[in-house]
Coordinates of C-alpha atoms in Angstrom, one line a residue:
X851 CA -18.6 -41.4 -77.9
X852 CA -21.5 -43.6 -78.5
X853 CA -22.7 -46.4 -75.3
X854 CA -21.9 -49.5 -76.8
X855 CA -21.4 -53.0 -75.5
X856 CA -17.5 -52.3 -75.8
X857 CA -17.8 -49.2 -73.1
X858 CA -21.0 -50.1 -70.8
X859 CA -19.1 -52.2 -68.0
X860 CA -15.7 -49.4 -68.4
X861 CA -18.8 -46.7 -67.1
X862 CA -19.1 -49.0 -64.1
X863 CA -15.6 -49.2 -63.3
X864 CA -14.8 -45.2 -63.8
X865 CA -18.0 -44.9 -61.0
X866 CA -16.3 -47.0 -59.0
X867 CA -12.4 -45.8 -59.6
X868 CA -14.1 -42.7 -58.5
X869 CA -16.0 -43.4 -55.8
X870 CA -13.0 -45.1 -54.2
X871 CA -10.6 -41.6 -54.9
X872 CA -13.3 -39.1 -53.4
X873 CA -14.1 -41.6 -50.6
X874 CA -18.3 -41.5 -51.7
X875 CA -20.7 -44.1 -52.3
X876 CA -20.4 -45.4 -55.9
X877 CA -23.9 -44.8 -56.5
X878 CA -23.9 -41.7 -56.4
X879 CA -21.3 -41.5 -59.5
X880 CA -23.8 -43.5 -61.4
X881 CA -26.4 -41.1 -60.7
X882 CA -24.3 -38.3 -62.2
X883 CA -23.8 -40.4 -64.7
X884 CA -27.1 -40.9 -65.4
X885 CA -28.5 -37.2 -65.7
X886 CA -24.9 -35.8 -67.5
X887 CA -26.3 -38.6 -70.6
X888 CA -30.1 -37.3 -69.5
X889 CA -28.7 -34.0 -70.3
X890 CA -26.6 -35.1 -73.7
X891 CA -29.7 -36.6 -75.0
X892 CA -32.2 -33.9 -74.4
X893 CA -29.7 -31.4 -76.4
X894 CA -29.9 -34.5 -79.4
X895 CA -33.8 -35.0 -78.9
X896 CA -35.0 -31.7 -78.1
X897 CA -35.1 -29.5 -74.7
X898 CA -38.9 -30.1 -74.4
X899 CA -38.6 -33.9 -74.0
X900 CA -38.2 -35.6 -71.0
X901 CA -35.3 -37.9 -71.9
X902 CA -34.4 -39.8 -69.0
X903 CA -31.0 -42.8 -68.4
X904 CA -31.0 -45.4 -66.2
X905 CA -27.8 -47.3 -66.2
X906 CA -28.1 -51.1 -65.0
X907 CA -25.7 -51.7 -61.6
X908 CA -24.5 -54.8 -63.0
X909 CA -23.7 -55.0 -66.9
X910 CA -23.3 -50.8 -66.9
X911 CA -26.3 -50.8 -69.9
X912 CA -27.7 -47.8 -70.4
X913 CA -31.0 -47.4 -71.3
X914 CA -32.5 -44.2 -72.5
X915 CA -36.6 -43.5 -72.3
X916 CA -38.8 -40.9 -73.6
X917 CA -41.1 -40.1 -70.2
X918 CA -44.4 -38.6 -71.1
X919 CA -47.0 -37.5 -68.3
X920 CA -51.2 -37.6 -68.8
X921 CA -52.5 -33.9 -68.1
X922 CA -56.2 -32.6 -68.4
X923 CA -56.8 -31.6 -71.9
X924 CA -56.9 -27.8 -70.9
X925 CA -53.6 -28.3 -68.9
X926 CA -51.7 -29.2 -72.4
X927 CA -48.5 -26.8 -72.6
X928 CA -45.6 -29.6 -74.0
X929 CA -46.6 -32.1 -76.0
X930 CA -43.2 -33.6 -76.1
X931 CA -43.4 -34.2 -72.4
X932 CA -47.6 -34.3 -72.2
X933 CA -50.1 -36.3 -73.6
X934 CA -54.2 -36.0 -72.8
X935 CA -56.2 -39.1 -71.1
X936 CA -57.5 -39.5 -75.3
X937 CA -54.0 -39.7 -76.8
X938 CA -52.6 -42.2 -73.3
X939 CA -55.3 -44.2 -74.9
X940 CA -53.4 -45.6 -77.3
X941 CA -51.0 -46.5 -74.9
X942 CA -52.0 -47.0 -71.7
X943 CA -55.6 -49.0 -70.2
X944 CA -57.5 -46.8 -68.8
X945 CA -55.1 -43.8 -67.9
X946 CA -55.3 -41.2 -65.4
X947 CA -54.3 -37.9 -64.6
X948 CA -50.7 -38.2 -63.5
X949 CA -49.7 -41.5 -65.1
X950 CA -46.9 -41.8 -67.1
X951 CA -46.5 -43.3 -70.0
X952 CA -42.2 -44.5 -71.4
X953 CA -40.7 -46.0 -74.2
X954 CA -37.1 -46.8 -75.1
X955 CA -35.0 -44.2 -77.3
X956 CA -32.0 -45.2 -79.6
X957 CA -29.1 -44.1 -77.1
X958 CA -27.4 -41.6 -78.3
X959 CA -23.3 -41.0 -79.8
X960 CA -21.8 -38.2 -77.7
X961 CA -19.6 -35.9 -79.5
X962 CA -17.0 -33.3 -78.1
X963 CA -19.0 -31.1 -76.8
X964 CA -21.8 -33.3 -75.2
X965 CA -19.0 -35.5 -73.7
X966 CA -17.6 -32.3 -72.6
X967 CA -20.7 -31.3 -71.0
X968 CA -21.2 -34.8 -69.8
X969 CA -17.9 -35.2 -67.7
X970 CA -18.8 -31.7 -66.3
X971 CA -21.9 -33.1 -64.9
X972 CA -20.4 -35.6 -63.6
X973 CA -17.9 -33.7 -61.7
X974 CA -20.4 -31.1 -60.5
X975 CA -21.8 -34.1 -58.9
X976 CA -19.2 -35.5 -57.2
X977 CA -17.9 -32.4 -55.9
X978 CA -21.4 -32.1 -54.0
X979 CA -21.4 -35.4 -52.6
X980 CA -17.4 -34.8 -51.4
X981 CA -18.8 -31.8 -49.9
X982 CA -21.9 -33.3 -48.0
X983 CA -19.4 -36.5 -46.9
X984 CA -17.1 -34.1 -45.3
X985 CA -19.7 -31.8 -44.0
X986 CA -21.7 -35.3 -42.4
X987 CA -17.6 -35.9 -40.9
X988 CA -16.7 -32.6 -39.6
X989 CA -20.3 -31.5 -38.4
X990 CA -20.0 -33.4 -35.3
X991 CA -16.6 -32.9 -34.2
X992 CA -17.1 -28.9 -33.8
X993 CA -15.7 -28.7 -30.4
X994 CA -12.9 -31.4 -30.5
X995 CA -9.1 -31.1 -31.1
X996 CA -7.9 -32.1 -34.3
X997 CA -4.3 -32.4 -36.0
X998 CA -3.9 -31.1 -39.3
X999 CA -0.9 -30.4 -41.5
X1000 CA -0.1 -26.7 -43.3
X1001 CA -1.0 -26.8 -46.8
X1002 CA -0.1 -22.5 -47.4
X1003 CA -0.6 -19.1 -45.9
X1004 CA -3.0 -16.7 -47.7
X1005 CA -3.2 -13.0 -46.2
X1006 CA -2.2 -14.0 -43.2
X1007 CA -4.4 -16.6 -42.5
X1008 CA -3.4 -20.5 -42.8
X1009 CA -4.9 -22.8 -44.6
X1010 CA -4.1 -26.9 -43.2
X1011 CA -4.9 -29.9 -44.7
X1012 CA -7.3 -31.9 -42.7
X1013 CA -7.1 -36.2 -41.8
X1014 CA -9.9 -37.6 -44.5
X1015 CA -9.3 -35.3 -47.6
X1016 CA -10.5 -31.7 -46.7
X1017 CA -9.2 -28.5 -45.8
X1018 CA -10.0 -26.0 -43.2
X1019 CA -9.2 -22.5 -42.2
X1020 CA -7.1 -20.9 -38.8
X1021 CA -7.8 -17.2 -39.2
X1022 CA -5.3 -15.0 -38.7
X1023 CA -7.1 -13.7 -35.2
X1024 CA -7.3 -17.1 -34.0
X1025 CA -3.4 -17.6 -34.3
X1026 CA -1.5 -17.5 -31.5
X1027 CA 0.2 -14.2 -31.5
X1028 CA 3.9 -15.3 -32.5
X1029 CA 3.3 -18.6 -34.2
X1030 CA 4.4 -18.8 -37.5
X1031 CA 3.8 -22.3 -40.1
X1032 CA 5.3 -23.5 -43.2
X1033 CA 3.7 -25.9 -45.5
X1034 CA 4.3 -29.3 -44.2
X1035 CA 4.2 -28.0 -40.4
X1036 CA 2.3 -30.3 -38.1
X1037 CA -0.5 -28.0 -36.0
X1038 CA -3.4 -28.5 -33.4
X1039 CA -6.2 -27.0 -33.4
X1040 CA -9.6 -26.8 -32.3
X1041 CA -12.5 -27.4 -34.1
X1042 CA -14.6 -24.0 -33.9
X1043 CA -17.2 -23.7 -36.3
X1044 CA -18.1 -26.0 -38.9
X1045 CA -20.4 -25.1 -41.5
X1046 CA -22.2 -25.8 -44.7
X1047 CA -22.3 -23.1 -47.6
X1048 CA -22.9 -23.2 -50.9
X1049 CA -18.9 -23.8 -52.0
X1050 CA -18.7 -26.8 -49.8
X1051 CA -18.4 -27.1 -45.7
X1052 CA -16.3 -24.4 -44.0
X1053 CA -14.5 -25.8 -41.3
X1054 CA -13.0 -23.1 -38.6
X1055 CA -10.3 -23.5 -36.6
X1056 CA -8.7 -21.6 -33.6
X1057 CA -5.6 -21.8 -31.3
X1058 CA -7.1 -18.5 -28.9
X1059 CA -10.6 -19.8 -27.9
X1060 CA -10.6 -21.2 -24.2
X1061 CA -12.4 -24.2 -24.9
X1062 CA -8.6 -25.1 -26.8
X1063 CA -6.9 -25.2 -23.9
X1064 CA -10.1 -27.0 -21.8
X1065 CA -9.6 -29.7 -24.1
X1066 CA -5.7 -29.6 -24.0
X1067 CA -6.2 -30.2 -20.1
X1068 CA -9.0 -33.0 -20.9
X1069 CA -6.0 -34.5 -23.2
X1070 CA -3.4 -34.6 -20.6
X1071 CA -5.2 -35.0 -17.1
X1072 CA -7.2 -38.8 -16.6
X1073 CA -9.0 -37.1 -14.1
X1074 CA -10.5 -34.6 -16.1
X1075 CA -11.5 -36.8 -19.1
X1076 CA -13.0 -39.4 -16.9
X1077 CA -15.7 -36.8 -14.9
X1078 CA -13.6 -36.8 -11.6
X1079 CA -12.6 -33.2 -12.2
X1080 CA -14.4 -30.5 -14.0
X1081 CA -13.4 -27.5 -15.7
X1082 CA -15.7 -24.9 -14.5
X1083 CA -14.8 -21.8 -16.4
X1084 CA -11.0 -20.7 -18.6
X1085 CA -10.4 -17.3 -19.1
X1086 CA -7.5 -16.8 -21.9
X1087 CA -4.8 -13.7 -23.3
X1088 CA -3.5 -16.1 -25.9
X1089 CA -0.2 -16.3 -26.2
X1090 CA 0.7 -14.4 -22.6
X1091 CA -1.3 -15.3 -19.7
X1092 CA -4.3 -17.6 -18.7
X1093 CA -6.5 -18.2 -16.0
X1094 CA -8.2 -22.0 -15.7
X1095 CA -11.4 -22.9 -12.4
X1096 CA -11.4 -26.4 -11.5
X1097 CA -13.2 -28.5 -9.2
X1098 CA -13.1 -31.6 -7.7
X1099 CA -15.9 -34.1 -7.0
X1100 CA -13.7 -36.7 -5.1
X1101 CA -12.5 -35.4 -2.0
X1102 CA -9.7 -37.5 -1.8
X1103 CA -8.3 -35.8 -5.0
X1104 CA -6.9 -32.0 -5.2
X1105 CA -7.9 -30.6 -8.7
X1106 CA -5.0 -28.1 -9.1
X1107 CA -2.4 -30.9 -8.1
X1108 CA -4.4 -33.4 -10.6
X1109 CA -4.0 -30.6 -13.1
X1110 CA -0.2 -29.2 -12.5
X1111 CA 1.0 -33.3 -12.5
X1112 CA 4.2 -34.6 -10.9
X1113 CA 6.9 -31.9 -11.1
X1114 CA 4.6 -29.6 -13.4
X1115 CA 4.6 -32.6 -16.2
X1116 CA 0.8 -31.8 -16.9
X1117 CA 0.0 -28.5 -16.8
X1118 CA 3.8 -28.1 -18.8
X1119 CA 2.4 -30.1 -21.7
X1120 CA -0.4 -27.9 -22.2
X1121 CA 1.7 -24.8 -21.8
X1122 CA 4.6 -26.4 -24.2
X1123 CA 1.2 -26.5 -26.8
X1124 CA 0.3 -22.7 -26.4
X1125 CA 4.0 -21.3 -27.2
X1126 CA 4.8 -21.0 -23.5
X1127 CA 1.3 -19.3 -22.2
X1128 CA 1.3 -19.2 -18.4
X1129 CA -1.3 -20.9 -17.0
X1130 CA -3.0 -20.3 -13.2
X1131 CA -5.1 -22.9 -12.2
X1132 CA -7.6 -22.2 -9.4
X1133 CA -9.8 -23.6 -7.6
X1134 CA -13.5 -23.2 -8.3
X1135 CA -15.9 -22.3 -5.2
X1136 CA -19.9 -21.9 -4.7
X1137 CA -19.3 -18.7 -3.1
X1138 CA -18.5 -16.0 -5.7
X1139 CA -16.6 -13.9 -3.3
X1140 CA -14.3 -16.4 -2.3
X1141 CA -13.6 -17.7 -5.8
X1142 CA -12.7 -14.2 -6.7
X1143 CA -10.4 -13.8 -4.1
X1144 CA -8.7 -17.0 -5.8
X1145 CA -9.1 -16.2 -9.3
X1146 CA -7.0 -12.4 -8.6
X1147 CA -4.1 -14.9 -7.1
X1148 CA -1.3 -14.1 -6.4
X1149 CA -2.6 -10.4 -5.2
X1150 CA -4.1 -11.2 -1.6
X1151 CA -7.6 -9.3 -0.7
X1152 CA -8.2 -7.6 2.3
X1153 CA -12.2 -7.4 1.5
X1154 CA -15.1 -8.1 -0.9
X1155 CA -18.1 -6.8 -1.5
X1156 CA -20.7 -8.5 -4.1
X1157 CA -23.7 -7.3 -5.5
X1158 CA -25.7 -10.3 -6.8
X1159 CA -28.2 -8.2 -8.7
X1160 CA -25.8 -5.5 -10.9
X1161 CA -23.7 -8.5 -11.1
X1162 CA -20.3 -6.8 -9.7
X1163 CA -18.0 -7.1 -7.3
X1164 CA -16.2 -4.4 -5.1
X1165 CA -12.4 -5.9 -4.1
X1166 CA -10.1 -3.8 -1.4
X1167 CA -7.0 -4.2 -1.4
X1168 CA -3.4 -3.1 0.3
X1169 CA -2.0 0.2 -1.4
X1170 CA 1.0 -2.7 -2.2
X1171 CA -0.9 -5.1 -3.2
X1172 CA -2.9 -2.9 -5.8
X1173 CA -0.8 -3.2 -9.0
X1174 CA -0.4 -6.6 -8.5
X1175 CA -4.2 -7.4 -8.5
X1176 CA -4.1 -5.3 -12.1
X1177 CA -1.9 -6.9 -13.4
X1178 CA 0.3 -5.4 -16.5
X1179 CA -2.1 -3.2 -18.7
X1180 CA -5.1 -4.5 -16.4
X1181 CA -4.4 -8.5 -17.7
X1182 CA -4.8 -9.7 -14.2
X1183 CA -8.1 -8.9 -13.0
X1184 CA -9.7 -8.5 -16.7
X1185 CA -9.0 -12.3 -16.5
X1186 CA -10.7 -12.8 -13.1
X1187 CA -13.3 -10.7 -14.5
X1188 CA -13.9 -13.0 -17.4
X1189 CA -13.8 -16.2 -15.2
X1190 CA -16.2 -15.3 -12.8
X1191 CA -18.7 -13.1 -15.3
X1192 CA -18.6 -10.5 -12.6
X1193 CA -17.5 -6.9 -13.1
X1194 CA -15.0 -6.2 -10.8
X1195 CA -13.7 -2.8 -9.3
X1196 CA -10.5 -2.9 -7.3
X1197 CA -10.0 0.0 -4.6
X1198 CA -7.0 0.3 -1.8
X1199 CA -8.7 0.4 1.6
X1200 CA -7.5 3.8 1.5
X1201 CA -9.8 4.8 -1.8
X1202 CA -12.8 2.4 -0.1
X1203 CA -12.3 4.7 3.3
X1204 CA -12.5 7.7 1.7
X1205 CA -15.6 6.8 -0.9
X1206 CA -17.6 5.4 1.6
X1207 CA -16.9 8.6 3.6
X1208 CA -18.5 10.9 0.9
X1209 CA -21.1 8.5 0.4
X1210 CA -21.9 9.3 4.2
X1211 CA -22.1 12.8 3.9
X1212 CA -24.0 13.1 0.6
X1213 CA -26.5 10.8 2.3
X1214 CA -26.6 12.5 5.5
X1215 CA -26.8 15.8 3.5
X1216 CA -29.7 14.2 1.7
X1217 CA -32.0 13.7 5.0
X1218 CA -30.8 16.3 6.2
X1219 CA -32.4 18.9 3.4
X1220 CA -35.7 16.7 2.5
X1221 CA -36.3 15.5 6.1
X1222 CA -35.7 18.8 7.8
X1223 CA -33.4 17.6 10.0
X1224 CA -30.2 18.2 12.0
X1225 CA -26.4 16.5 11.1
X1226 CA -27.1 14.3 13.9
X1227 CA -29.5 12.4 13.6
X1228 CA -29.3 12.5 9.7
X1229 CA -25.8 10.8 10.8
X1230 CA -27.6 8.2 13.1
X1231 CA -30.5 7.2 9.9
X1232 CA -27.5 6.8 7.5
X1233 CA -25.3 4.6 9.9
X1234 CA -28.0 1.9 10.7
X1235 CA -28.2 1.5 6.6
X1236 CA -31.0 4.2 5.4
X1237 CA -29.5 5.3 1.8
X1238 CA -32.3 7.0 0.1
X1239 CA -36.0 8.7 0.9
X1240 CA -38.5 5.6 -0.3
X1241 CA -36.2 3.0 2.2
X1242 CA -37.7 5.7 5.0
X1243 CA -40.8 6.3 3.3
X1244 CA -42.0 2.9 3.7
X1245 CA -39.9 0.5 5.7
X1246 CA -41.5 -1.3 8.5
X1247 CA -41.8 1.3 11.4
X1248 CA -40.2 -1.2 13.9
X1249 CA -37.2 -0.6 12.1
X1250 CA -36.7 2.8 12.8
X1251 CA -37.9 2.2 16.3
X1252 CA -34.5 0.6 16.8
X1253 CA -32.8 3.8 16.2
X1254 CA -31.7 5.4 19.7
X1255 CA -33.8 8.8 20.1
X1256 CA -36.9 7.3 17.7
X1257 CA -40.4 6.6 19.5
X1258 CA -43.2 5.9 17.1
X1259 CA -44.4 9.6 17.6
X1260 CA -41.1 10.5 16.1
X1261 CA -41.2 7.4 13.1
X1262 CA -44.5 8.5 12.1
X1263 CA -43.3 12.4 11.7
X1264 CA -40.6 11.0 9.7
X1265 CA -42.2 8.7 7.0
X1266 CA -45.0 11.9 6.9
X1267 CA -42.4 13.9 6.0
X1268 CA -40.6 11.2 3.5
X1269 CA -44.3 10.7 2.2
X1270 CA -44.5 14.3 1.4
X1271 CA -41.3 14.9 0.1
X1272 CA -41.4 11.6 -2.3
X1273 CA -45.1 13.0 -3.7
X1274 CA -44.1 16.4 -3.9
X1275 CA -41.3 16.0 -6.2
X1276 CA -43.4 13.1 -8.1
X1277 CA -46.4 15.7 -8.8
X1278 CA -43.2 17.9 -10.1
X1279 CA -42.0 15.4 -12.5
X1280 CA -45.5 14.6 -13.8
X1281 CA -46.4 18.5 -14.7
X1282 CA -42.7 18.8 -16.0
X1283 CA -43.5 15.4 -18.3
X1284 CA -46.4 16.9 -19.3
X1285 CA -45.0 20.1 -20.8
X1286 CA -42.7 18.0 -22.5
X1287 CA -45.9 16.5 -24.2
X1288 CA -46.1 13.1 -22.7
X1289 CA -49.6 11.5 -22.6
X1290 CA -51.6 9.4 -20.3
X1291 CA -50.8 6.5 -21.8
X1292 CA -46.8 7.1 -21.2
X1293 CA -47.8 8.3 -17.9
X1294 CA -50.3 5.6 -16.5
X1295 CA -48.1 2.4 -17.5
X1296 CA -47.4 0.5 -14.6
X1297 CA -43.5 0.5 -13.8
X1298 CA -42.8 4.2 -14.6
X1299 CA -42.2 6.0 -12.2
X1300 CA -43.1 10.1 -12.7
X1301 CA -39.1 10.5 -13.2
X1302 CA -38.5 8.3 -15.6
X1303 CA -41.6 9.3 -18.0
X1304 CA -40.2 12.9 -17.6
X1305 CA -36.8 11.7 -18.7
X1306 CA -38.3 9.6 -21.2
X1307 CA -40.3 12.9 -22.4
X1308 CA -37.2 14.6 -22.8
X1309 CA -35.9 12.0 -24.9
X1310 CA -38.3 12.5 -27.4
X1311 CA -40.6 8.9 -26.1
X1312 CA -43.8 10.8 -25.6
X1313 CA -46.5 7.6 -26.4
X1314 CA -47.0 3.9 -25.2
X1315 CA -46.4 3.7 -28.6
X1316 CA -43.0 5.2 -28.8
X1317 CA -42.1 3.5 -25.8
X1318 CA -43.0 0.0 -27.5
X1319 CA -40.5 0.8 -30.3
X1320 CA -37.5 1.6 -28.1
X1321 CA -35.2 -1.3 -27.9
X1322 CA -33.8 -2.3 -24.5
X1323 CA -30.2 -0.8 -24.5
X1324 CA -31.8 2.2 -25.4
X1325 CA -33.1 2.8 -22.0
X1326 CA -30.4 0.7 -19.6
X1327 CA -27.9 1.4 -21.7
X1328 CA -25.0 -0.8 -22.9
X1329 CA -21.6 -1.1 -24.7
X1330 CA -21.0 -1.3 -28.5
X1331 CA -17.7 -1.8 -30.2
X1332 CA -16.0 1.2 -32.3
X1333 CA -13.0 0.3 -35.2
X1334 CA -12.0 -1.9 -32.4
X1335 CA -13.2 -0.1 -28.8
X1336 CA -15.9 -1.1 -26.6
X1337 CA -17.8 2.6 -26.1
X1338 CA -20.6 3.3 -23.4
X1339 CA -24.1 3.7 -24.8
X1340 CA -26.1 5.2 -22.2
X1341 CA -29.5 4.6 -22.0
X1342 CA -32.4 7.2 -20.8
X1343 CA -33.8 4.8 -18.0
X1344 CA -30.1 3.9 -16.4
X1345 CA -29.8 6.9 -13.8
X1346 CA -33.0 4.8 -12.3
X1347 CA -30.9 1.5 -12.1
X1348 CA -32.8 0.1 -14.9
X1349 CA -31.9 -3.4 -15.7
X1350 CA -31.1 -4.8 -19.3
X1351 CA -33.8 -7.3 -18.5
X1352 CA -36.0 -4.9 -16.8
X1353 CA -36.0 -3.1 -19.9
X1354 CA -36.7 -5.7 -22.4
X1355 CA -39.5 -7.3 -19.3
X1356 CA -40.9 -3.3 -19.8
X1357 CA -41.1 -3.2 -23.7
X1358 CA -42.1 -6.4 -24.1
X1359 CA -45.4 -5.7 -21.7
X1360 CA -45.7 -2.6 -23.7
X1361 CA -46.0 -4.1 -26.9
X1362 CA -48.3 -7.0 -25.4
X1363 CA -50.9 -4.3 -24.1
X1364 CA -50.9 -2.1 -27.7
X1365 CA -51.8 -5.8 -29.2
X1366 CA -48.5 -6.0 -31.5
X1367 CA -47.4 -9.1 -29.5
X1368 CA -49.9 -12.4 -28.7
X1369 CA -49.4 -13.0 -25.1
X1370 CA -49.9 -16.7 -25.6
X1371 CA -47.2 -16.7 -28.3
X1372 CA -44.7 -15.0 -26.0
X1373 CA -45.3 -17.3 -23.5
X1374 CA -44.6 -20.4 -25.4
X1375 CA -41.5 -18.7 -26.6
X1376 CA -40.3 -17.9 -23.3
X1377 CA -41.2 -21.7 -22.0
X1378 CA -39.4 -22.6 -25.3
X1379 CA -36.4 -20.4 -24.3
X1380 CA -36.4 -21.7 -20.6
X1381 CA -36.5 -25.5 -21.6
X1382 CA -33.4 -25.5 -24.5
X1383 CA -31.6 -23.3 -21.9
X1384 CA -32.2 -26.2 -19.3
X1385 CA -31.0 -28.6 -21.7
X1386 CA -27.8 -26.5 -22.1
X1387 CA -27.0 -26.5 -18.5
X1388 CA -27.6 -30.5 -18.7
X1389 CA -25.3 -30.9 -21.0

């Protein structure tokens, strides 16, 4: 195939034939045009040269040039591509390092296997740019609802046929558990992931994420969509049961009536989508306690106790009420669990009366064998809160003073003996640690207590240094998933209560005071950390 004046404006209209199938700007055919001839001519020419094409936008002329570039004389490695400042003389006034000197080349005739080689080029090219327009589409619509039609199932997993020429993927884990598709089938999904690889952008879809049926509920309620209500948390078993917070920021509007519609109409919509998925919508409250007792609806609860630092909640309830607060296999309050982010544990009042009745004992037991003293007044220290030796040790004395029976004579005796009990078995741990071969550094770093070097010792973590190198779960302890269970890792440092973030706030100031970590760096990092996390919440 040679470029003659017969073919030059047909190259112009394949670009643009092209363009218009793939949806991509013309130009960028051209350009593929441009280095797939490049590339013929070079294999005509000679590899070495720098043959280059430029084809004219308007008459579809191409014109081939030889580029050559000035280099220093010792910098001479292709002379087909290089010339010295003396030889650009003969060209060129007064060249320079870095100048470049062209002249036209014959074009060239293609035969089969350049053409070949050509057209391969060429669709390389436009493959790319199909890729990168779809990627620039999709990238931004992660997070929406899209509808797509089934192009074919592959191992499970179903592969639709996107609006605007692409294709994405619904894994077979992000099905709905009963659905089934044929090709042709109209589906809706939710955008997931979308991302860009090397075989073009991967677009994920699911129908079991939460945010699916957020956005369902965006779709049918006004009141969402326009701001007045606001989906505070959804907690999903796809397929069987769901759990949706709402709140309202117009008092004059109820949020679970704005979301169940007139006669059900709404909220039946969006459980008509999710293959008939029941759906409890509750109503979202500042007060965790209270929103829990909503979110385990319809089981009523007699009591709740919430510990703000562990993050978990205690809930009581009636010995008839207790399976319905479980729920089948657990679903029930595993799905209050999710939408509050609280760990829950449900008792009956009879389990609560007779744990907080051992507790009793086991504490009064306590004072009563490292205070010295009798079941009574053990009994009296426990009831007005006391739970362990330090909370005696070194409370305020007035508030033992409040205690019937307790002058400050009789306080003093008993934070002495506390005092001497707490450093006794401290000076105990310490000459035990050290046996086990811990050293002063282990031993002197602030926020270890004598215990928890000694169980650190045992655990092998004898050095600052070893310390520096444990990671955090190692020491609170934490949950990894096994062929498809969640199984407890404990850590050396939980028996002390040791927080996850306690333990990386530990390691971390470890690893500052050995030198590995800047402390200037770390605290740009965290001020990094603490301002995108801001701009999450903003959003």
């Amino acid at each position: 195939m040679a470029i003659t004046s017969a073919n030059q404006l047909e190259l112009l209209q394949t670009a643009e034939a092209v363009a218009r199938e793939k949806m991509i700007d013309p130009a960028l055919v051209v350009e593929a045009m441009e280095e797939s001839l490049a590339r013929a001519a070079k294999s005509r020419y000679g590899a070495e040269m720098d043959i280059r094409v430029s084809i004219d936008r308007k008459t579809g002329r191409a014109r081939f040039t030889r580029v050559r570039t000035v280099v220093a004389d010792e910098d001479l490695e292709n002379y087909q591509a290089e010339l010295t400042v003396e030889q650009a003389k003969a060209y060129l006034d007064d060249p320079k390092v870095g100048d470049t000197y062209e002249e036209e080349v014959p074009p060239v005739e293609l035969g089969r296997i350049a053409a070949q080689s050509a057209k391969q080029v060429i669709l390389q090219k436009v493959r790319e740019a199909e890729r990168d327009r779809q990627y620039e589409e999709f990238k931004d619509r992660a997070g929406t609802i899209i509808n797509a039609t089934v192009k074919r199932e592959e191992y499970g997993n179903i592969v639709v046929e996107l609006p605007g020429a692409g294709e994405a993927v619904l894994r077979r884990n992000e099905k709905i558990g009963r659905e089934a598709y044929r090709p042709g089938d109209r589906i809706r999904c939710y955008v997931k992931d979308v991302r860009r690889e090397v075989r073009g952008p991967q677009i994920f879809l699911s129908r079991t994420a939460p945010e699916f049926m957020a956005e369902l509920f965006k779709m049918e309620v006004p009141e969402i969509y326009e701001g007045i209500i606001e989906i505070k948390s959804v907690a999903r078993d796809p397929g069987s049961r769901a759990k949706i917070a709402v709140i309202s920021y117009d008092s004059s509007i109820d949020p679970v009536g704005a979301c169940v519609g007139m006669r059900g109409s709404r909220v039946q919509a969006v459980v008509g989508e999710l293959q008939g998925e029941k759906i409890d919508i509750i109503p979202w409250n500042e007060d965790m306690p209270t929103f829990l007792v909503n979110a385990l609806q319809p089981a009523e609860v007699s009591k709740v106790v919430f510990d703000e630092e562990a993050e978990r909640i205690e809930v009581v309830v009636p010995e008839e009420q207790l399976s319905l607060a479980i729920g089948r296999r657990g679903q029930n309050v595993r799905l209050a669990s999710q939408l509050t982010g609280l760990d829950i544990d449900i008792m009956t009042e009879e389990q609560e009366s007779k744990r907080r009745q051992a507790e009793f004992e086991t504490r009064t037991k306590l004072f009563m064998d490292t205070l010295d003293l009798d079941e009574f007044f053990a009994q009296l220290l426990v009831s007005e809160g006391f739970t362990n030796l330090e909370e005696v040790a070194y409370v305020e004395q007035d508030e033992l003073l409040v205690i019937d029976g307790v002058d400050s004579d009789t306080a003093a005796e008993l934070q002495a003996r506390a005092r001497d009990y707490i450093d006794a078995q401290n000076k105990a741990a310490l000459e035990r640690a050290r046996e086990l071969g811990a050293e002063d550094s282990l031993i002197g770093f602030p926020g270890l207590s004598p215990q928890m070097v000694e169980a650190l010792a045992k655990d092998g973590v004898k050095t600052l240094e070893d310390f520096a190198t444990c990671a955090d779960w190692e020491l609170a302890g934490g949950w990894t998933t096994q062929n498809g269970e969640r199984v407890k890792d404990d850590g050396v440092l939980e028996p002390f209560e040791v927080s996850l973030e306690e333990a990386q706030d530990l390691v971390m100031t470890a690893r500052v005071a050995l030198g590995w970590v800047d402390p200037d760096e770390l605290a740009a990092e965290e001020a990094a950390a603490a301002a995108a996390s801001d701009e999450e919440e903003e959003a």
